[in-house]
């Protein structure tokens, strides 16, 4: 018999300290992100800082294909709801844009200036604004905390308007955090301020998926065990609640390079995301 118990919750959710060469990120994303932004801007296929709310970070960038979009992908960045913004991830739109989709990438207000529930509302507003600008099917994806926010959109308590929610064809949560309760045990919670009520109302794994939800939980084989568990958890629970689910563990990927496939239109991650 093998017993499992987590003694150090901070280490369980510490990515950088447990990935060799982790000091490369996020700087390693900056150059390709800026190059992609510059290239599409020069072609008239990028719109920056579109407002979706009143707060300073309530802005998204929109990248367009070279023809009428087949639909819209929304990518939500991670950073434990505490850091990062849209501009450092722009190159990850390349796979979907090259495949004919428009891609919206929002920033959002960061904790502790807001609660996670407030970020959920902001992302709902961002998706609603972007969806009004681009017709067709809507695909959502996000990394880490962004995976939480993407999956939260397809729960029965979604902040999305019904007509927007009906357009969602697929959600791909990349190394997503689907149960917030363990994070209450980490030092990060001094800033996140997750309490039992918020964990119960904002954890996708503790909520019901909306009718017709299709979710893929995608993570790397080199992830921390808690991310592997969180990945399997949502797919497992939502299968039993009527959603169409799958769980993928991509070999030889860790928490930072797991997103790289989105930059490649031929990568299985991109192909799966935009599949209908």
CSV table of C-alpha atoms in Angstrom, one decimal:
chain,number,residue,atom,x,y,z
A,1,UNK,CA,0.0,0.0,0.0
A,2,UNK,CA,1.2,3.5,-1.0
A,3,UNK,CA,0.0,6.4,1.2
A,4,UNK,CA,0.1,10.0,-0.1
A,5,UNK,CA,0.3,13.1,2.0
A,6,UNK,CA,1.5,16.6,1.2
A,7,UNK,CA,3.7,18.0,3.9
A,8,UNK,CA,4.9,21.2,2.2
A,9,UNK,CA,2.1,22.9,0.3
A,10,UNK,CA,4.3,25.8,-0.9
A,11,UNK,CA,6.7,23.4,-2.6
A,12,UNK,CA,3.8,21.4,-4.0
A,13,UNK,CA,2.8,24.4,-6.0
A,14,UNK,CA,6.3,25.9,-6.6
A,15,UNK,CA,7.1,25.6,-10.3
A,16,UNK,CA,10.3,27.7,-10.8
A,17,UNK,CA,12.1,26.1,-7.9
A,18,UNK,CA,11.6,22.6,-9.3
A,19,UNK,CA,12.3,23.2,-13.0
A,20,UNK,CA,16.0,23.2,-14.2
A,21,UNK,CA,16.8,26.4,-16.0
A,22,UNK,CA,13.5,28.0,-14.9
A,23,UNK,CA,15.2,31.4,-14.7
A,24,UNK,CA,14.9,31.5,-18.5
A,25,UNK,CA,11.2,32.3,-18.1
A,26,UNK,CA,9.2,34.6,-18.5
A,27,UNK,CA,12.0,36.4,-20.4
A,28,UNK,CA,12.2,33.6,-23.0
A,29,UNK,CA,8.7,34.5,-24.1
A,30,UNK,CA,9.3,38.3,-24.5
A,31,UNK,CA,11.2,38.3,-27.8
A,32,UNK,CA,8.9,35.9,-29.8
A,33,UNK,CA,5.8,37.6,-28.3
A,34,UNK,CA,7.0,41.1,-29.4
A,35,UNK,CA,8.0,39.8,-32.8
A,36,UNK,CA,4.6,38.3,-33.4
A,37,UNK,CA,2.9,41.5,-32.3
A,38,UNK,CA,5.1,43.6,-34.6
A,39,UNK,CA,4.5,41.3,-37.6
A,40,UNK,CA,0.8,41.3,-37.3
A,41,UNK,CA,0.6,45.0,-36.5
A,42,UNK,CA,2.6,45.7,-39.7
A,43,UNK,CA,0.0,43.7,-41.7
A,44,UNK,CA,-2.9,45.5,-40.1
A,45,UNK,CA,-4.0,42.3,-38.4
A,46,UNK,CA,-3.6,43.3,-34.7
A,47,UNK,CA,-5.7,45.5,-32.5
A,48,UNK,CA,-4.2,46.3,-29.1
A,49,UNK,CA,-5.6,47.4,-25.8
A,50,UNK,CA,-9.3,47.0,-26.6
A,51,UNK,CA,-11.2,48.1,-23.4
A,52,UNK,CA,-13.7,45.7,-21.9
A,53,UNK,CA,-14.1,47.4,-18.5
A,54,UNK,CA,-13.2,50.4,-16.5
A,55,UNK,CA,-10.1,49.2,-14.6
A,56,UNK,CA,-6.6,49.8,-16.0
A,57,UNK,CA,-5.9,46.2,-16.9
A,58,UNK,CA,-9.4,45.6,-18.5
A,59,UNK,CA,-7.9,45.4,-22.0
A,60,UNK,CA,-7.4,42.7,-24.6
A,61,UNK,CA,-5.4,42.3,-27.8
A,62,UNK,CA,-7.0,40.8,-30.9
A,63,UNK,CA,-5.1,39.1,-33.6
A,64,UNK,CA,-6.7,38.3,-36.9
A,65,UNK,CA,-6.1,35.8,-39.7
A,66,UNK,CA,-5.6,36.8,-43.3
A,67,UNK,CA,-9.2,36.0,-44.2
A,68,UNK,CA,-12.6,36.1,-42.6
A,69,UNK,CA,-12.1,34.3,-39.2
A,70,UNK,CA,-13.4,30.7,-38.8
A,71,UNK,CA,-14.2,31.6,-35.2
A,72,UNK,CA,-12.6,33.0,-32.1
A,73,UNK,CA,-10.0,31.6,-29.6
A,74,UNK,CA,-9.6,33.3,-26.3
A,75,UNK,CA,-6.3,32.6,-24.4
A,76,UNK,CA,-6.1,33.6,-20.7
A,77,UNK,CA,-2.7,33.9,-19.2
A,78,UNK,CA,-1.6,32.4,-15.9
A,79,UNK,CA,0.6,33.7,-13.0
A,80,UNK,CA,-1.4,32.5,-10.0
A,81,UNK,CA,-3.8,35.4,-10.5
A,82,UNK,CA,-0.9,37.5,-9.1
A,83,UNK,CA,1.3,38.4,-12.0
A,84,UNK,CA,1.9,38.6,-15.8
A,85,UNK,CA,-0.2,40.3,-18.5
A,86,UNK,CA,-1.4,39.7,-22.1
A,87,UNK,CA,1.6,41.1,-23.9
A,88,UNK,CA,4.1,38.4,-22.9
A,89,UNK,CA,2.1,35.6,-24.5
A,90,UNK,CA,1.2,37.0,-27.9
A,91,UNK,CA,3.2,34.5,-29.9
A,92,UNK,CA,1.0,31.7,-28.6
A,93,UNK,CA,-1.8,33.0,-30.9
A,94,UNK,CA,0.2,32.0,-33.9
A,95,UNK,CA,-1.1,28.5,-34.2
A,96,UNK,CA,-4.7,29.4,-34.1
A,97,UNK,CA,-4.3,32.5,-36.2
A,98,UNK,CA,-2.4,30.5,-38.9
A,99,UNK,CA,-5.3,28.1,-38.8
A,100,UNK,CA,-7.8,30.8,-39.6
A,101,UNK,CA,-9.1,31.8,-36.2
A,102,UNK,CA,-9.0,35.2,-34.5
A,103,UNK,CA,-7.4,35.2,-31.1
A,104,UNK,CA,-8.2,37.5,-28.2
A,105,UNK,CA,-5.8,37.7,-25.3
A,106,UNK,CA,-7.0,39.6,-22.2
A,107,UNK,CA,-5.3,41.0,-19.2
A,108,UNK,CA,-7.2,41.3,-15.9
A,109,UNK,CA,-6.9,42.9,-12.5
A,110,UNK,CA,-4.4,41.0,-10.3
A,111,UNK,CA,-4.8,40.0,-6.7
A,112,UNK,CA,-4.6,41.4,-4.0
A,113,UNK,CA,-6.4,44.3,-5.8
A,114,UNK,CA,-9.3,42.0,-6.5
A,115,UNK,CA,-10.6,38.6,-5.4
A,116,UNK,CA,-10.5,35.6,-7.8
A,117,UNK,CA,-14.3,35.9,-8.1
A,118,UNK,CA,-13.8,39.4,-9.4
A,119,UNK,CA,-11.3,38.2,-12.0
A,120,UNK,CA,-13.9,35.6,-13.1
A,121,UNK,CA,-16.3,38.4,-13.8
A,122,UNK,CA,-13.7,40.4,-15.6
A,123,UNK,CA,-12.8,37.5,-17.9
A,124,UNK,CA,-16.5,37.0,-18.6
A,125,UNK,CA,-16.7,40.6,-19.7
A,126,UNK,CA,-13.6,40.3,-21.9
A,127,UNK,CA,-15.0,37.2,-23.6
A,128,UNK,CA,-18.3,38.9,-24.2
A,129,UNK,CA,-16.7,41.9,-25.8
A,130,UNK,CA,-14.4,39.8,-28.0
A,131,UNK,CA,-17.3,37.5,-29.0
A,132,UNK,CA,-19.3,40.5,-30.2
A,133,UNK,CA,-16.5,41.4,-32.5
A,134,UNK,CA,-15.9,38.0,-34.1
A,135,UNK,CA,-18.5,35.6,-35.3
A,136,UNK,CA,-18.4,31.8,-35.3
A,137,UNK,CA,-17.5,29.1,-32.8
A,138,UNK,CA,-15.7,30.2,-29.6
A,139,UNK,CA,-12.8,28.2,-28.1
A,140,UNK,CA,-11.3,29.0,-24.7
A,141,UNK,CA,-7.9,28.1,-23.4
A,142,UNK,CA,-5.7,29.2,-20.6
A,143,UNK,CA,-2.5,28.3,-18.7
A,144,UNK,CA,-2.4,27.5,-15.0
A,145,UNK,CA,-4.6,30.2,-13.3
A,146,UNK,CA,-5.8,30.9,-16.8
A,147,UNK,CA,-6.9,27.3,-17.1
A,148,UNK,CA,-9.0,27.8,-14.0
A,149,UNK,CA,-10.6,30.9,-15.5
A,150,UNK,CA,-11.3,29.2,-18.9
A,151,UNK,CA,-13.0,26.2,-17.3
A,152,UNK,CA,-14.9,28.5,-14.9
A,153,UNK,CA,-16.6,29.9,-18.0
A,154,UNK,CA,-18.4,26.7,-18.8
A,155,UNK,CA,-19.9,26.0,-15.4
A,156,UNK,CA,-23.6,26.5,-14.7
A,157,UNK,CA,-22.7,29.7,-12.8
A,158,UNK,CA,-20.8,31.2,-15.7
A,159,UNK,CA,-20.7,35.0,-15.9
A,160,UNK,CA,-21.2,34.7,-19.7
A,161,UNK,CA,-24.4,35.7,-21.4
A,162,UNK,CA,-26.4,32.7,-22.6
A,163,UNK,CA,-25.9,33.5,-26.3
A,164,UNK,CA,-22.1,33.7,-25.8
A,165,UNK,CA,-22.0,30.5,-23.7
A,166,UNK,CA,-23.9,28.6,-26.4
A,167,UNK,CA,-21.1,29.4,-28.9
A,168,UNK,CA,-18.4,27.7,-26.9
A,169,UNK,CA,-17.2,24.6,-28.7
A,170,UNK,CA,-14.2,23.5,-26.7
A,171,UNK,CA,-12.2,24.5,-23.6
A,172,UNK,CA,-8.6,23.5,-23.2
A,173,UNK,CA,-7.2,24.0,-19.7
A,174,UNK,CA,-3.4,23.8,-19.9
A,175,UNK,CA,-1.9,22.8,-16.5
A,176,UNK,CA,-5.0,24.3,-15.0
A,177,UNK,CA,-5.9,24.8,-11.3
A,178,UNK,CA,-9.4,23.4,-10.9
A,179,UNK,CA,-9.7,23.1,-7.1
A,180,UNK,CA,-8.7,26.2,-5.2
A,181,UNK,CA,-8.9,24.6,-1.7
A,182,UNK,CA,-5.2,23.4,-1.7
A,183,UNK,CA,-4.0,26.9,-2.4
A,184,UNK,CA,-5.5,28.1,0.9
A,185,UNK,CA,-2.7,26.2,2.5
A,186,UNK,CA,0.1,28.0,0.6
A,187,UNK,CA,1.8,31.3,1.5
A,188,UNK,CA,0.3,32.8,-1.7
A,189,UNK,CA,-3.0,32.9,0.0
A,190,UNK,CA,-1.9,36.0,1.9
A,191,UNK,CA,-2.4,37.8,-1.4
A,192,UNK,CA,-5.1,35.6,-2.9
A,193,UNK,CA,-7.3,35.6,0.2
A,194,UNK,CA,-9.2,32.5,-0.9
A,195,UNK,CA,-11.6,31.5,1.9
A,196,UNK,CA,-13.8,28.4,2.1
A,197,UNK,CA,-16.8,30.2,0.5
A,198,UNK,CA,-14.8,31.4,-2.5
A,199,UNK,CA,-13.1,28.0,-2.9
A,200,UNK,CA,-16.5,26.3,-3.1
A,201,UNK,CA,-18.1,28.8,-5.5
A,202,UNK,CA,-15.1,29.4,-7.8
A,203,UNK,CA,-13.5,26.0,-8.1
A,204,UNK,CA,-14.6,24.4,-11.4
A,205,UNK,CA,-14.0,20.9,-10.0
A,206,UNK,CA,-16.6,21.7,-7.3
A,207,UNK,CA,-19.1,23.1,-9.8
A,208,UNK,CA,-21.3,21.5,-12.5
A,209,UNK,CA,-20.4,21.9,-16.2
A,210,UNK,CA,-23.0,23.6,-18.4
A,211,UNK,CA,-24.9,21.4,-20.8
A,212,UNK,CA,-22.9,20.4,-23.8
A,213,UNK,CA,-19.5,21.3,-22.2
A,214,UNK,CA,-16.5,19.8,-23.9
A,215,UNK,CA,-13.3,20.1,-21.9
A,216,UNK,CA,-9.7,18.9,-22.4
A,217,UNK,CA,-7.3,19.0,-19.5
A,218,UNK,CA,-3.7,19.1,-20.9
A,219,UNK,CA,-0.6,19.1,-18.9
A,220,UNK,CA,3.1,18.1,-19.1
A,221,UNK,CA,4.7,14.9,-17.9
A,222,UNK,CA,7.3,16.9,-16.0
A,223,UNK,CA,4.8,18.9,-14.0
A,224,UNK,CA,4.6,18.9,-10.2
A,225,UNK,CA,2.4,16.1,-8.9
A,226,UNK,CA,-0.3,18.5,-7.8
A,227,UNK,CA,-0.7,19.9,-11.3
A,228,UNK,CA,-0.9,16.3,-12.7
A,229,UNK,CA,-3.6,15.6,-10.0
A,230,UNK,CA,-5.5,18.8,-10.8
A,231,UNK,CA,-5.4,17.9,-14.5
A,232,UNK,CA,-6.9,14.5,-14.0
A,233,UNK,CA,-9.3,15.7,-11.3
A,234,UNK,CA,-11.5,17.9,-13.5
A,235,UNK,CA,-11.7,15.5,-16.4
A,236,UNK,CA,-12.7,12.7,-14.0
A,237,UNK,CA,-15.4,14.7,-12.1
A,238,UNK,CA,-16.9,16.3,-15.1
A,239,UNK,CA,-17.2,13.0,-17.0
A,240,UNK,CA,-19.5,11.9,-14.2
A,241,UNK,CA,-21.5,15.1,-14.6
A,242,UNK,CA,-22.2,14.7,-18.3
A,243,UNK,CA,-19.5,16.7,-20.0
A,244,UNK,CA,-17.4,15.5,-22.9
A,245,UNK,CA,-13.9,15.2,-21.4
A,246,UNK,CA,-10.4,14.1,-22.1
A,247,UNK,CA,-7.1,14.3,-20.1
A,248,UNK,CA,-3.7,14.5,-21.9
A,249,UNK,CA,-0.2,14.3,-20.4
A,250,UNK,CA,2.3,15.6,-23.0
A,251,UNK,CA,5.7,13.9,-22.4
A,252,UNK,CA,8.8,15.8,-21.7
A,253,UNK,CA,7.0,19.1,-21.0
A,254,UNK,CA,7.0,21.1,-17.8
A,255,UNK,CA,5.0,24.0,-16.5
A,256,UNK,CA,6.6,26.7,-18.6
A,257,UNK,CA,7.1,25.0,-22.0
A,258,UNK,CA,3.8,23.2,-22.0
A,259,UNK,CA,2.2,26.1,-23.8
A,260,UNK,CA,4.7,26.1,-26.7
A,261,UNK,CA,2.5,24.0,-28.8
A,262,UNK,CA,0.0,26.8,-29.2
A,263,UNK,CA,2.5,28.7,-31.4
A,264,UNK,CA,2.5,25.9,-33.9
A,265,UNK,CA,-0.5,25.3,-36.2
A,266,UNK,CA,0.5,21.6,-36.7
A,267,UNK,CA,1.0,20.8,-33.0
A,268,UNK,CA,-1.6,18.5,-31.5
A,269,UNK,CA,-2.4,21.1,-28.8
A,270,UNK,CA,-3.4,23.7,-31.4
A,271,UNK,CA,-5.2,21.1,-33.6
A,272,UNK,CA,-7.2,19.8,-30.6
A,273,UNK,CA,-8.1,23.3,-29.4
A,274,UNK,CA,-9.7,24.4,-32.7
A,275,UNK,CA,-11.3,21.0,-33.5
A,276,UNK,CA,-15.1,21.0,-33.7
